[in-house]
Amino acid sequence: MSSPVFALVDCNNFYASCERLFRPDLASRPIIVLSNNDGCVVARSREAKALGIGMGIPVFKIRQQIAQHRIAVFSSNYTFYADMSARVMRILEQCAPRVEIYSIDEAFLDLDGLSTRTSPEDFGRHIHQMIPAWTGIPVCVGIGPTKTLAKLANHTAKTDPDNAGVVNLCGPTRRRDALARYPVAEIWGIGRRLSRQLNALGIETALDLANTNPGQIRNLFSIVVERTVHELNGIPCIDLEVSAPIKQQIICSRSFGTRITGLPAMRAVVARYAARAAEKLRGERRCARSMTVFIRTGLFNEREAQYSNGATGHLAVPSDDSRALTQQALTLLDTIWRDGFRYAKAGVMLSDFHHPDQWQADLFEINRNRSHSEALMSVIDRINQKDDGSRVFFAREGIGNGWTMRRDRLSPAYTTRWSDIPTVR
DNA sequence: TCTGGGGTCCTAGGACCC
DNA sequence: TCTGGGGTCCTAGGACCC
């Protein structure tokens, strides 16, 4: 049996590349895309990176640079990005038998089942050329015997222009060179904290980490880091996950466009988030038994009084009914609400999932009838799935929307709404 | 004035049981 | 005065990812 070969295909500056697609006038201008609420920078075009715009920087800190360099600024348009992502992923799924969609802009491919006549490099070059030709989105391809090495290869392909967008680290010599030049902090699975601790032990590069004793690393850190050591040495520990695993947890949380100070407004927000979480839950075909509601003030204003609290509760019977879940959310909210603060964010989390038709019966709910609830919820979901702006919701969610998020620089829904489709004259 | 949202996995520690 | 040991389950919190 041959040893596995993984490819990681990653879209370059994905959100920024999407925004540029239908805006040829922005071909060489720097582009940045902002987080929800237009808070901080979550994507940068190559030109914006070259200007030194950092990932995650709050946008108000770079106002001057934006004006000076005529940086094009966009609010996140997730409907658009998700549609472009689906186009890229569908093509990849035609190219390889097993594909793991790892995030909105990257996928792992199993190259094992590929024709023996095609070398991994040729395959990578084919993808590197085809995806932009068919979708307009540029990609880089990293190839390696483990997912960690494929990730590392991809990053090398992106950062070093000599590689022409494709790097294969299956060969030991090439691999050794690449690892020696790769900082430990950049490795997949090594974050800020771990890299600091590793640096303190004199482990600076990926090669240093690969040469450590895995057992010792496990004792010092955890099994996660031990796996990374093996993966860097070409021993696969992380499998391809071809089908999306069932979610363990669903979160709906958001910062507000303007602060909330009164309980009625907060009740409307929390009801809204609970209903949205319930909708996602039904999309997963699950019922939840456990719910957490949290609220907090802004984190960054030191002169302001701070408060943050959350409460968890369990339903007697797992549910996917928006009415039951919003009711529970409001009950929990009332236990943590405090007057006198300017709240900036709230959230609803669902967990402890069960199949809709398998639950522990509740002694006090003998004549539970799911079919009525199911019918109502599916009507609501069908109406709300239409992308025409209309939506049905419960009165509890309120109709005031002063707190909804800011998206001042939103691009059109170019590919998903008839009225926004670009016309060529 | 203005700093995202949505996930996963692992570990430690407490409760509880025999 | 003496006050085990080992197992499971649950939860909170930390670290990481995109």
Short mmCIF file of C-alpha atoms (C1' of nucleotides) in Angstrom, two decimals:
data_model
loop_
_atom_site.label_atom_id
_atom_site.label_comp_id
_atom_site.label_asym_id
_atom_site.label_seq_id
_atom_site.Cartn_x
_atom_site.Cartn_y
_atom_site.Cartn_z
CA MET A 1 0.00 0.00 0.00
CA SER A 2 1.29 3.43 -0.89
CA SER A 3 1.72 6.07 1.79
CA PRO A 4 -0.87 8.85 1.78
CA VAL A 5 -0.43 12.12 -0.06
CA PHE A 6 -2.46 15.17 0.90
CA ALA A 7 -2.93 18.40 -0.98
CA LEU A 8 -4.16 21.58 0.64
CA VAL A 9 -5.80 24.01 -1.75
CA ASP A 10 -6.21 27.46 -0.21
CA CYS A 11 -7.72 30.50 -1.90
CA ASN A 12 -5.47 33.55 -1.86
CA ASN A 13 -6.83 36.44 0.25
CA PHE A 14 -10.24 34.89 -0.29
CA TYR A 15 -12.68 37.64 0.75
CA ALA A 16 -10.59 40.33 -0.90
CA SER A 17 -10.35 38.24 -4.09
CA CYS A 18 -14.14 37.82 -4.08
CA GLU A 19 -14.69 41.56 -3.75
CA ARG A 20 -12.35 42.20 -6.65
CA LEU A 21 -14.12 39.72 -8.96
CA PHE A 22 -16.85 42.04 -10.18
CA ARG A 23 -14.85 45.22 -9.74
CA PRO A 24 -12.18 45.34 -12.44
CA ASP A 25 -11.57 48.95 -11.43
CA LEU A 26 -10.01 47.57 -8.23
CA ALA A 27 -7.56 45.31 -10.06
CA SER A 28 -4.46 46.87 -8.55
CA ARG A 29 -5.87 48.82 -5.63
CA PRO A 30 -5.39 47.58 -2.08
CA ILE A 31 -8.56 46.00 -0.66
CA ILE A 32 -9.54 45.19 2.91
CA VAL A 33 -12.62 43.39 4.20
CA LEU A 34 -13.97 44.09 7.68
CA SER A 35 -15.44 41.81 10.34
CA ASN A 36 -19.10 41.94 11.32
CA ASN A 37 -20.04 45.38 12.60
CA ASP A 38 -17.24 46.79 10.45
CA GLY A 39 -14.99 46.32 13.48
CA CYS A 40 -11.62 45.04 12.36
CA VAL A 41 -9.75 43.83 9.31
CA VAL A 42 -10.32 40.14 8.49
CA ALA A 43 -8.97 39.99 4.93
CA ARG A 44 -6.42 41.94 2.94
CA SER A 45 -5.42 41.88 -0.69
CA ARG A 46 -1.74 41.44 -1.54
CA GLU A 47 -1.38 45.20 -1.95
CA ALA A 48 -2.96 45.87 1.45
CA LYS A 49 -0.61 43.37 3.10
CA ALA A 50 2.31 45.11 1.42
CA LEU A 51 1.21 48.37 3.05
CA GLY A 52 1.64 46.67 6.42
CA ILE A 53 -2.05 46.47 7.29
CA GLY A 54 -2.18 43.83 10.02
CA MET A 55 -4.71 41.03 10.30
CA GLY A 56 -7.33 41.78 12.96
CA ILE A 57 -6.42 45.42 13.41
CA PRO A 58 -9.37 47.69 14.38
CA VAL A 59 -10.34 49.76 11.40
CA PHE A 60 -10.43 53.06 13.29
CA LYS A 61 -6.68 52.77 13.84
CA ILE A 62 -5.92 52.79 10.13
CA ARG A 63 -8.28 55.52 8.93
CA GLN A 64 -5.37 57.65 7.86
CA GLN A 65 -3.74 54.86 5.80
CA ILE A 66 -7.06 54.05 4.16
CA ALA A 67 -7.39 57.62 2.93
CA GLN A 68 -3.75 58.02 2.01
CA HIS A 69 -3.48 54.85 -0.08
CA ARG A 70 -7.06 54.85 -1.38
CA ILE A 71 -7.68 51.44 0.16
CA ALA A 72 -11.01 49.96 -0.93
CA VAL A 73 -12.96 48.96 2.19
CA PHE A 74 -15.75 46.35 2.29
CA SER A 75 -18.09 45.01 4.95
CA SER A 76 -18.20 41.19 5.10
CA ASN A 77 -20.62 39.77 2.53
CA TYR A 78 -20.86 36.17 3.66
CA THR A 79 -23.68 35.24 1.30
CA PHE A 80 -21.43 36.15 -1.60
CA TYR A 81 -18.31 34.47 -0.19
CA ALA A 82 -20.21 31.29 0.63
CA ASP A 83 -21.50 31.08 -2.92
CA MET A 84 -18.03 31.60 -4.42
CA SER A 85 -16.66 29.02 -1.98
CA ALA A 86 -19.24 26.48 -3.11
CA ARG A 87 -18.17 26.99 -6.74
CA VAL A 88 -14.51 26.38 -5.89
CA MET A 89 -15.33 23.33 -3.78
CA ARG A 90 -17.53 21.74 -6.44
CA ILE A 91 -14.65 21.91 -8.91
CA LEU A 92 -12.22 20.38 -6.41
CA GLU A 93 -14.66 17.56 -5.74
CA GLN A 94 -14.55 16.73 -9.43
CA CYS A 95 -10.74 16.61 -9.37
CA ALA A 96 -10.16 14.20 -6.49
CA PRO A 97 -12.18 11.30 -5.07
CA ARG A 98 -11.89 12.41 -1.45
CA VAL A 99 -12.13 16.06 -0.44
CA GLU A 100 -12.41 17.60 3.02
CA ILE A 101 -13.83 21.11 2.96
CA TYR A 102 -11.85 22.47 5.85
CA SER A 103 -13.04 26.07 5.88
CA ILE A 104 -14.73 28.57 3.61
CA ASP A 105 -11.55 29.04 1.59
CA GLU A 106 -9.56 25.82 1.85
CA ALA A 107 -9.86 22.10 1.25
CA PHE A 108 -7.71 19.03 1.81
CA LEU A 109 -7.58 16.54 -1.05
CA ASP A 110 -6.51 12.91 -0.85
CA LEU A 111 -4.24 12.33 -3.83
CA ASP A 112 -3.97 8.59 -3.16
CA GLY A 113 -6.63 7.55 -5.60
CA LEU A 114 -5.15 9.65 -8.38
CA SER A 115 -3.95 8.22 -11.65
CA THR A 116 -0.37 6.97 -11.37
CA ARG A 117 0.46 8.82 -14.56
CA THR A 118 -0.12 12.20 -12.90
CA SER A 119 2.56 13.34 -10.49
CA PRO A 120 1.40 15.31 -7.42
CA GLU A 121 3.14 18.42 -8.79
CA ASP A 122 1.35 18.15 -12.13
CA PHE A 123 -1.92 17.74 -10.31
CA GLY A 124 -1.14 20.78 -8.16
CA ARG A 125 -0.24 22.88 -11.19
CA HIS A 126 -3.45 21.81 -12.90
CA ILE A 127 -5.53 22.97 -9.91
CA HIS A 128 -3.51 26.15 -9.57
CA GLN A 129 -4.32 27.04 -13.16
CA MET A 130 -7.89 25.74 -13.40
CA ILE A 131 -9.55 27.27 -10.30
CA PRO A 132 -8.76 30.88 -11.22
CA ALA A 133 -9.64 30.21 -14.86
CA TRP A 134 -13.05 28.85 -13.93
CA THR A 135 -13.95 30.99 -10.91
CA GLY A 136 -11.67 34.02 -10.96
CA ILE A 137 -10.30 33.11 -7.52
CA PRO A 138 -6.53 32.53 -7.29
CA VAL A 139 -5.32 29.58 -5.19
CA CYS A 140 -2.11 28.00 -3.94
CA VAL A 141 -1.51 24.27 -3.53
CA GLY A 142 0.59 22.57 -0.86
CA ILE A 143 1.37 18.86 -1.03
CA GLY A 144 2.73 16.57 1.68
CA PRO A 145 2.49 13.16 3.31
CA THR A 146 0.47 14.60 6.26
CA LYS A 147 -2.09 17.37 6.61
CA THR A 148 0.29 19.42 8.76
CA LEU A 149 2.97 19.22 6.05
CA ALA A 150 0.45 20.02 3.31
CA LYS A 151 -0.51 23.12 5.29
CA LEU A 152 3.11 24.08 5.71
CA ALA A 153 3.74 23.47 2.00
CA ASN A 154 0.79 25.66 1.10
CA HIS A 155 2.07 28.49 3.26
CA THR A 156 5.49 28.15 1.64
CA ALA A 157 3.86 28.27 -1.79
CA LYS A 158 2.06 31.47 -0.83
CA THR A 159 4.96 33.34 0.69
CA ASP A 160 7.76 32.48 -1.75
CA PRO A 161 7.02 33.68 -5.30
CA ASP A 162 9.69 31.33 -6.71
CA ASN A 163 7.36 28.41 -6.11
CA ALA A 164 4.75 29.49 -8.65
CA GLY A 165 1.94 28.63 -6.26
CA VAL A 166 2.65 24.92 -5.87
CA VAL A 167 4.96 23.22 -3.33
CA ASN A 168 5.43 19.49 -2.77
CA LEU A 169 7.11 18.43 0.47
CA CYS A 170 6.91 14.67 0.00
CA GLY A 171 10.65 14.42 -0.69
CA PRO A 172 12.87 14.38 2.46
CA THR A 173 15.49 16.87 1.26
CA ARG A 174 13.04 19.52 0.16
CA ARG A 175 11.10 18.95 3.35
CA ARG A 176 14.12 19.38 5.58
CA ASP A 177 15.01 22.67 3.91
CA ALA A 178 11.47 23.98 4.18
CA LEU A 179 11.14 23.01 7.86
CA ALA A 180 14.47 24.61 8.71
CA ARG A 181 13.25 27.94 7.32
CA TYR A 182 9.77 27.73 8.90
CA PRO A 183 9.14 29.43 12.28
CA VAL A 184 7.49 27.21 14.86
CA ALA A 185 4.78 29.85 15.44
CA GLU A 186 3.49 29.39 11.89
CA ILE A 187 2.85 25.66 12.22
CA TRP A 188 -0.78 24.53 12.05
CA GLY A 189 -1.84 23.83 15.64
CA ILE A 190 0.90 25.92 17.29
CA GLY A 191 -0.59 29.18 18.47
CA ARG A 192 0.87 32.18 20.23
CA ARG A 193 1.10 30.66 23.62
CA LEU A 194 2.61 27.33 22.60
CA SER A 195 5.13 29.00 20.33
CA ARG A 196 6.30 31.21 23.18
CA GLN A 197 6.77 28.17 25.40
CA LEU A 198 8.55 26.24 22.65
CA ASN A 199 10.83 29.20 21.92
CA ALA A 200 11.75 29.29 25.61
CA LEU A 201 12.98 25.70 25.20
CA GLY A 202 15.13 26.75 22.25
CA ILE A 203 12.73 25.34 19.67
CA GLU A 204 12.59 28.01 17.00
CA THR A 205 11.89 26.29 13.69
CA ALA A 206 9.61 23.54 12.46
CA LEU A 207 12.73 21.40 12.04
CA ASP A 208 13.63 21.92 15.72
CA LEU A 209 10.17 20.72 16.70
CA ALA A 210 10.31 17.76 14.30
CA ASN A 211 13.58 16.67 15.95
CA THR A 212 12.25 16.63 19.50
CA ASN A 213 11.26 13.51 21.42
CA PRO A 214 7.49 13.05 20.93
CA GLY A 215 7.01 11.41 24.34
CA GLN A 216 8.70 14.29 26.12
CA ILE A 217 6.64 16.78 24.14
CA ARG A 218 3.52 14.97 25.22
CA ASN A 219 4.50 15.17 28.87
CA LEU A 220 5.45 18.82 28.62
CA PHE A 221 2.43 19.92 26.58
CA SER A 222 -0.28 17.57 25.35
CA ILE A 223 -1.12 14.82 22.96
CA VAL A 224 -2.05 17.50 20.42
CA VAL A 225 1.50 18.80 20.19
CA GLU A 226 2.86 15.25 20.12
CA ARG A 227 0.72 14.57 17.06
CA THR A 228 2.12 17.68 15.41
CA VAL A 229 5.68 16.37 15.97
CA HIS A 230 4.77 13.09 14.24
CA GLU A 231 3.01 14.88 11.42
CA LEU A 232 6.06 17.08 10.79
CA ASN A 233 8.07 13.86 10.41
CA GLY A 234 5.69 12.55 7.78
CA ILE A 235 3.78 10.19 10.06
CA PRO A 236 0.07 10.88 9.55
CA CYS A 237 -1.97 11.30 12.74
CA ILE A 238 -4.82 13.43 11.42
CA ASP A 239 -7.20 11.82 8.94
CA LEU A 240 -9.15 13.41 6.16
CA GLU A 241 -12.73 14.11 7.28
CA VAL A 242 -14.69 13.74 4.11
CA SER A 243 -18.19 14.18 5.51
CA ALA A 244 -18.89 17.05 7.85
CA PRO A 245 -19.21 15.74 11.40
CA ILE A 246 -22.42 16.50 13.26
CA LYS A 247 -22.00 19.70 15.23
CA GLN A 248 -21.53 19.47 18.99
CA GLN A 249 -22.47 23.07 19.63
CA ILE A 250 -24.30 25.92 17.93
CA ILE A 251 -23.61 29.53 18.81
CA CYS A 252 -25.39 32.68 17.79
CA SER A 253 -23.68 35.73 19.20
CA ARG A 254 -23.07 39.20 17.93
CA SER A 255 -21.87 42.60 19.00
CA PHE A 256 -24.45 45.34 18.71
CA GLY A 257 -24.30 48.26 16.31
CA THR A 258 -25.14 50.50 19.26
CA ARG A 259 -24.98 49.69 22.97
CA ILE A 260 -28.01 48.26 24.76
CA THR A 261 -28.98 49.59 28.17
CA GLY A 262 -32.54 48.36 28.77
CA LEU A 263 -33.91 44.93 29.50
CA PRO A 264 -36.73 45.06 26.89
CA ALA A 265 -34.23 45.64 24.09
CA MET A 266 -31.96 42.91 25.41
CA ARG A 267 -34.87 40.49 25.64
CA ALA A 268 -35.63 41.15 21.98
CA VAL A 269 -32.00 40.54 21.00
CA VAL A 270 -31.67 37.36 22.99
CA ALA A 271 -34.99 36.07 21.62
CA ARG A 272 -33.74 36.84 18.13
CA TYR A 273 -30.42 35.01 18.68
CA ALA A 274 -32.20 32.03 20.25
CA ALA A 275 -34.55 31.79 17.27
CA ARG A 276 -31.59 31.96 14.89
CA ALA A 277 -29.75 29.26 16.87
CA ALA A 278 -32.90 27.12 16.75
CA GLU A 279 -33.02 27.54 12.99
CA LYS A 280 -29.42 26.35 12.65
CA LEU A 281 -30.22 23.45 14.96
CA ARG A 282 -33.10 22.32 12.73
CA GLY A 283 -30.72 22.59 9.79
CA GLU A 284 -28.57 19.98 11.54
CA ARG A 285 -31.64 17.85 12.26
CA ARG A 286 -30.98 17.85 15.96
CA CYS A 287 -32.69 18.82 19.20
CA ALA A 288 -30.78 20.50 22.02
CA ARG A 289 -31.12 19.98 25.73
CA SER A 290 -28.62 22.48 27.07
CA MET A 291 -28.53 26.23 26.55
CA THR A 292 -26.23 29.02 27.69
CA VAL A 293 -27.05 32.72 27.44
CA PHE A 294 -24.37 35.34 28.00
CA ILE A 295 -24.23 39.13 27.95
CA ARG A 296 -21.34 41.49 28.36
CA THR A 297 -20.30 45.11 28.22
CA GLY A 298 -17.52 46.37 25.93
CA LEU A 299 -14.09 44.97 26.73
CA PHE A 300 -11.92 47.84 25.65
CA ASN A 301 -13.22 50.93 27.39
CA GLU A 302 -11.51 51.00 30.77
CA ARG A 303 -13.42 53.99 32.10
CA GLU A 304 -16.69 52.17 31.65
CA ALA A 305 -18.24 49.85 34.24
CA GLN A 306 -17.72 46.25 33.15
CA TYR A 307 -20.08 43.33 33.56
CA SER A 308 -20.05 39.89 32.01
CA ASN A 309 -22.15 36.94 32.96
CA GLY A 310 -23.72 33.80 31.57
CA ALA A 311 -26.25 31.22 32.68
CA THR A 312 -26.77 27.63 31.57
CA GLY A 313 -30.00 25.69 31.79
CA HIS A 314 -31.38 22.36 30.66
CA LEU A 315 -34.70 21.72 29.02
CA ALA A 316 -36.79 18.88 30.39
CA VAL A 317 -37.00 17.49 26.87
CA PRO A 318 -34.54 18.21 24.03
CA SER A 319 -36.16 20.64 21.59
CA ASP A 320 -35.68 22.31 18.23
CA ASP A 321 -38.78 24.49 18.59
CA SER A 322 -38.02 28.21 18.44
CA ARG A 323 -40.77 28.91 20.96
CA ALA A 324 -39.39 26.59 23.62
CA LEU A 325 -35.83 27.74 23.02
CA THR A 326 -36.56 31.48 23.08
CA GLN A 327 -38.63 30.99 26.24
CA GLN A 328 -35.70 29.23 27.88
CA ALA A 329 -33.29 31.93 26.68
CA LEU A 330 -35.41 34.70 28.20
CA THR A 331 -35.68 32.85 31.50
CA LEU A 332 -31.90 32.53 31.61
CA LEU A 333 -31.39 36.16 30.60
CA ASP A 334 -33.56 37.37 33.48
CA THR A 335 -31.26 35.59 35.96
CA ILE A 336 -28.14 37.42 34.76
CA TRP A 337 -29.49 40.81 33.76
CA ARG A 338 -28.19 43.82 35.72
CA ASP A 339 -29.38 47.37 35.18
CA GLY A 340 -26.94 50.22 34.76
CA PHE A 341 -24.52 48.87 32.17
CA ARG A 342 -23.99 49.61 28.51
CA TYR A 343 -24.06 46.17 26.93
CA ALA A 344 -22.03 45.51 23.78
CA LYS A 345 -22.63 41.84 23.04
CA ALA A 346 -24.88 38.89 23.80
CA GLY A 347 -25.01 35.29 22.71
CA VAL A 348 -26.97 32.06 22.86
CA MET A 349 -25.25 28.66 22.78
CA LEU A 350 -26.92 25.30 22.30
CA SER A 351 -25.37 21.94 23.15
CA ASP A 352 -26.13 18.39 24.29
CA PHE A 353 -27.75 17.40 21.02
CA HIS A 354 -30.13 14.49 20.45
CA HIS A 355 -31.93 12.99 17.49
CA PRO A 356 -35.41 14.51 17.16
CA ASP A 357 -37.12 11.13 17.59
CA GLN A 358 -34.94 9.72 20.34
CA TRP A 359 -35.31 11.37 23.69
CA GLN A 360 -35.72 10.46 27.30
CA ALA A 361 -39.45 10.90 27.95
CA ASP A 362 -40.46 13.49 30.48
CA LEU A 363 -42.75 12.20 33.17
CA PHE A 364 -44.77 15.42 33.12
CA GLU A 365 -45.11 15.74 29.40
CA ILE A 366 -46.96 12.59 28.54
CA ASN A 367 -48.83 13.70 25.46
CA ARG A 368 -46.02 15.39 23.71
CA ASN A 369 -46.91 15.89 20.10
CA ARG A 370 -44.01 16.78 17.87
CA SER A 371 -45.83 16.89 14.58
CA HIS A 372 -47.53 20.22 15.22
CA SER A 373 -44.27 21.89 16.23
CA GLU A 374 -42.43 20.31 13.32
CA ALA A 375 -44.96 21.55 10.78
CA LEU A 376 -44.88 25.10 12.12
CA MET A 377 -41.10 25.27 12.23
CA SER A 378 -40.67 23.93 8.75
CA VAL A 379 -43.06 26.56 7.35
CA ILE A 380 -41.08 29.28 9.14
CA ASP A 381 -37.80 27.89 7.86
CA ARG A 382 -39.03 27.67 4.28
CA ILE A 383 -40.18 31.28 4.28
CA ASN A 384 -36.96 32.52 5.86
CA GLN A 385 -34.70 30.63 3.47
CA LYS A 386 -35.73 32.88 0.60
CA ASP A 387 -33.16 35.55 -0.05
CA ASP A 388 -35.69 38.28 -0.80
CA GLY A 389 -35.45 40.16 2.46
CA SER A 390 -38.79 38.99 3.84
CA ARG A 391 -38.77 37.09 7.08
CA VAL A 392 -41.26 35.80 9.61
CA PHE A 393 -40.40 35.88 13.29
CA PHE A 394 -41.93 35.86 16.72
CA ALA A 395 -43.21 39.05 18.29
CA ARG A 396 -40.78 38.57 21.17
CA GLU A 397 -37.89 39.25 18.84
CA GLY A 398 -39.16 42.82 18.49
CA ILE A 399 -39.12 45.00 15.43
CA GLY A 400 -36.77 47.71 16.63
CA ASN A 401 -33.37 47.18 15.06
CA GLY A 402 -31.20 49.99 16.34
CA TRP A 403 -28.82 47.32 17.61
CA THR A 404 -28.37 45.35 14.39
CA MET A 405 -24.86 45.26 13.09
CA ARG A 406 -23.22 47.90 11.01
CA ARG A 407 -22.41 46.97 7.43
CA ASP A 408 -21.79 50.32 5.84
CA ARG A 409 -19.59 49.06 3.02
CA LEU A 410 -21.55 46.02 1.87
CA SER A 411 -21.06 44.92 -1.74
CA PRO A 412 -24.05 43.66 -3.78
CA ALA A 413 -25.16 40.01 -3.68
CA TYR A 414 -23.62 39.61 -7.13
CA THR A 415 -24.21 35.90 -7.50
CA THR A 416 -27.21 35.09 -5.33
CA ARG A 417 -29.85 37.78 -5.88
CA TRP A 418 -31.41 38.43 -9.26
CA SER A 419 -31.61 42.17 -8.76
CA ASP A 420 -27.88 42.37 -7.92
CA ILE A 421 -26.52 40.41 -10.86
CA PRO A 422 -24.08 42.61 -12.77
CA THR A 423 -25.12 43.74 -16.23
CA VAL A 424 -22.70 44.27 -19.08
CA ARG A 425 -23.36 47.16 -21.40
"C1'" DT B 1 -16.84 57.12 19.33
"C1'" DC B 2 -15.09 52.80 16.83
"C1'" DT B 3 -11.66 46.07 18.55
"C1'" DG B 4 -15.85 39.57 14.78
"C1'" DG B 5 -18.17 35.19 14.96
"C1'" DG B 6 -18.32 30.32 15.15
"C1'" DG B 7 -16.30 26.24 16.02
"C1'" DT B 8 -13.14 21.92 18.06
"C1'" DC B 9 -10.40 19.38 21.29
"C1'" DC B 10 -7.92 18.58 25.62
"C1'" DT B 11 -7.09 18.85 30.57
"C1'" DA B 12 -7.78 19.49 35.37
"C1'" DG B 13 -10.56 19.17 39.14
"C1'" DG B 14 -14.74 18.16 41.72
"C1'" DA B 15 -18.66 15.08 42.65
"C1'" DC B 16 -19.93 10.73 43.17
"C1'" DC B 17 -19.74 5.71 43.32
"C1'" DC B 18 -18.11 1.13 44.82
"C1'" DT C 1 -5.70 8.42 66.28
"C1'" DC C 2 -7.09 6.30 62.19
"C1'" DT C 3 -9.49 8.78 57.17
"C1'" DG C 4 -7.88 4.05 50.42
"C1'" DG C 5 -7.92 3.62 45.72
"C1'" DG C 6 -9.73 3.66 41.48
"C1'" DG C 7 -13.10 4.58 38.25
"C1'" DT C 8 -16.61 7.57 35.67
"C1'" DC C 9 -18.99 11.62 34.58
"C1'" DC C 10 -19.50 16.45 34.23
"C1'" DT C 11 -18.00 21.15 33.83
"C1'" DA C 12 -15.09 25.10 33.31
"C1'" DG C 13 -11.43 26.98 31.18
"C1'" DG C 14 -7.63 27.16 28.03
"C1'" DA C 15 -5.69 26.77 23.56
"C1'" DC C 16 -6.22 26.47 18.99
"C1'" DC C 17 -8.39 27.01 14.22
"C1'" DC C 18 -10.44 29.90 10.16
#
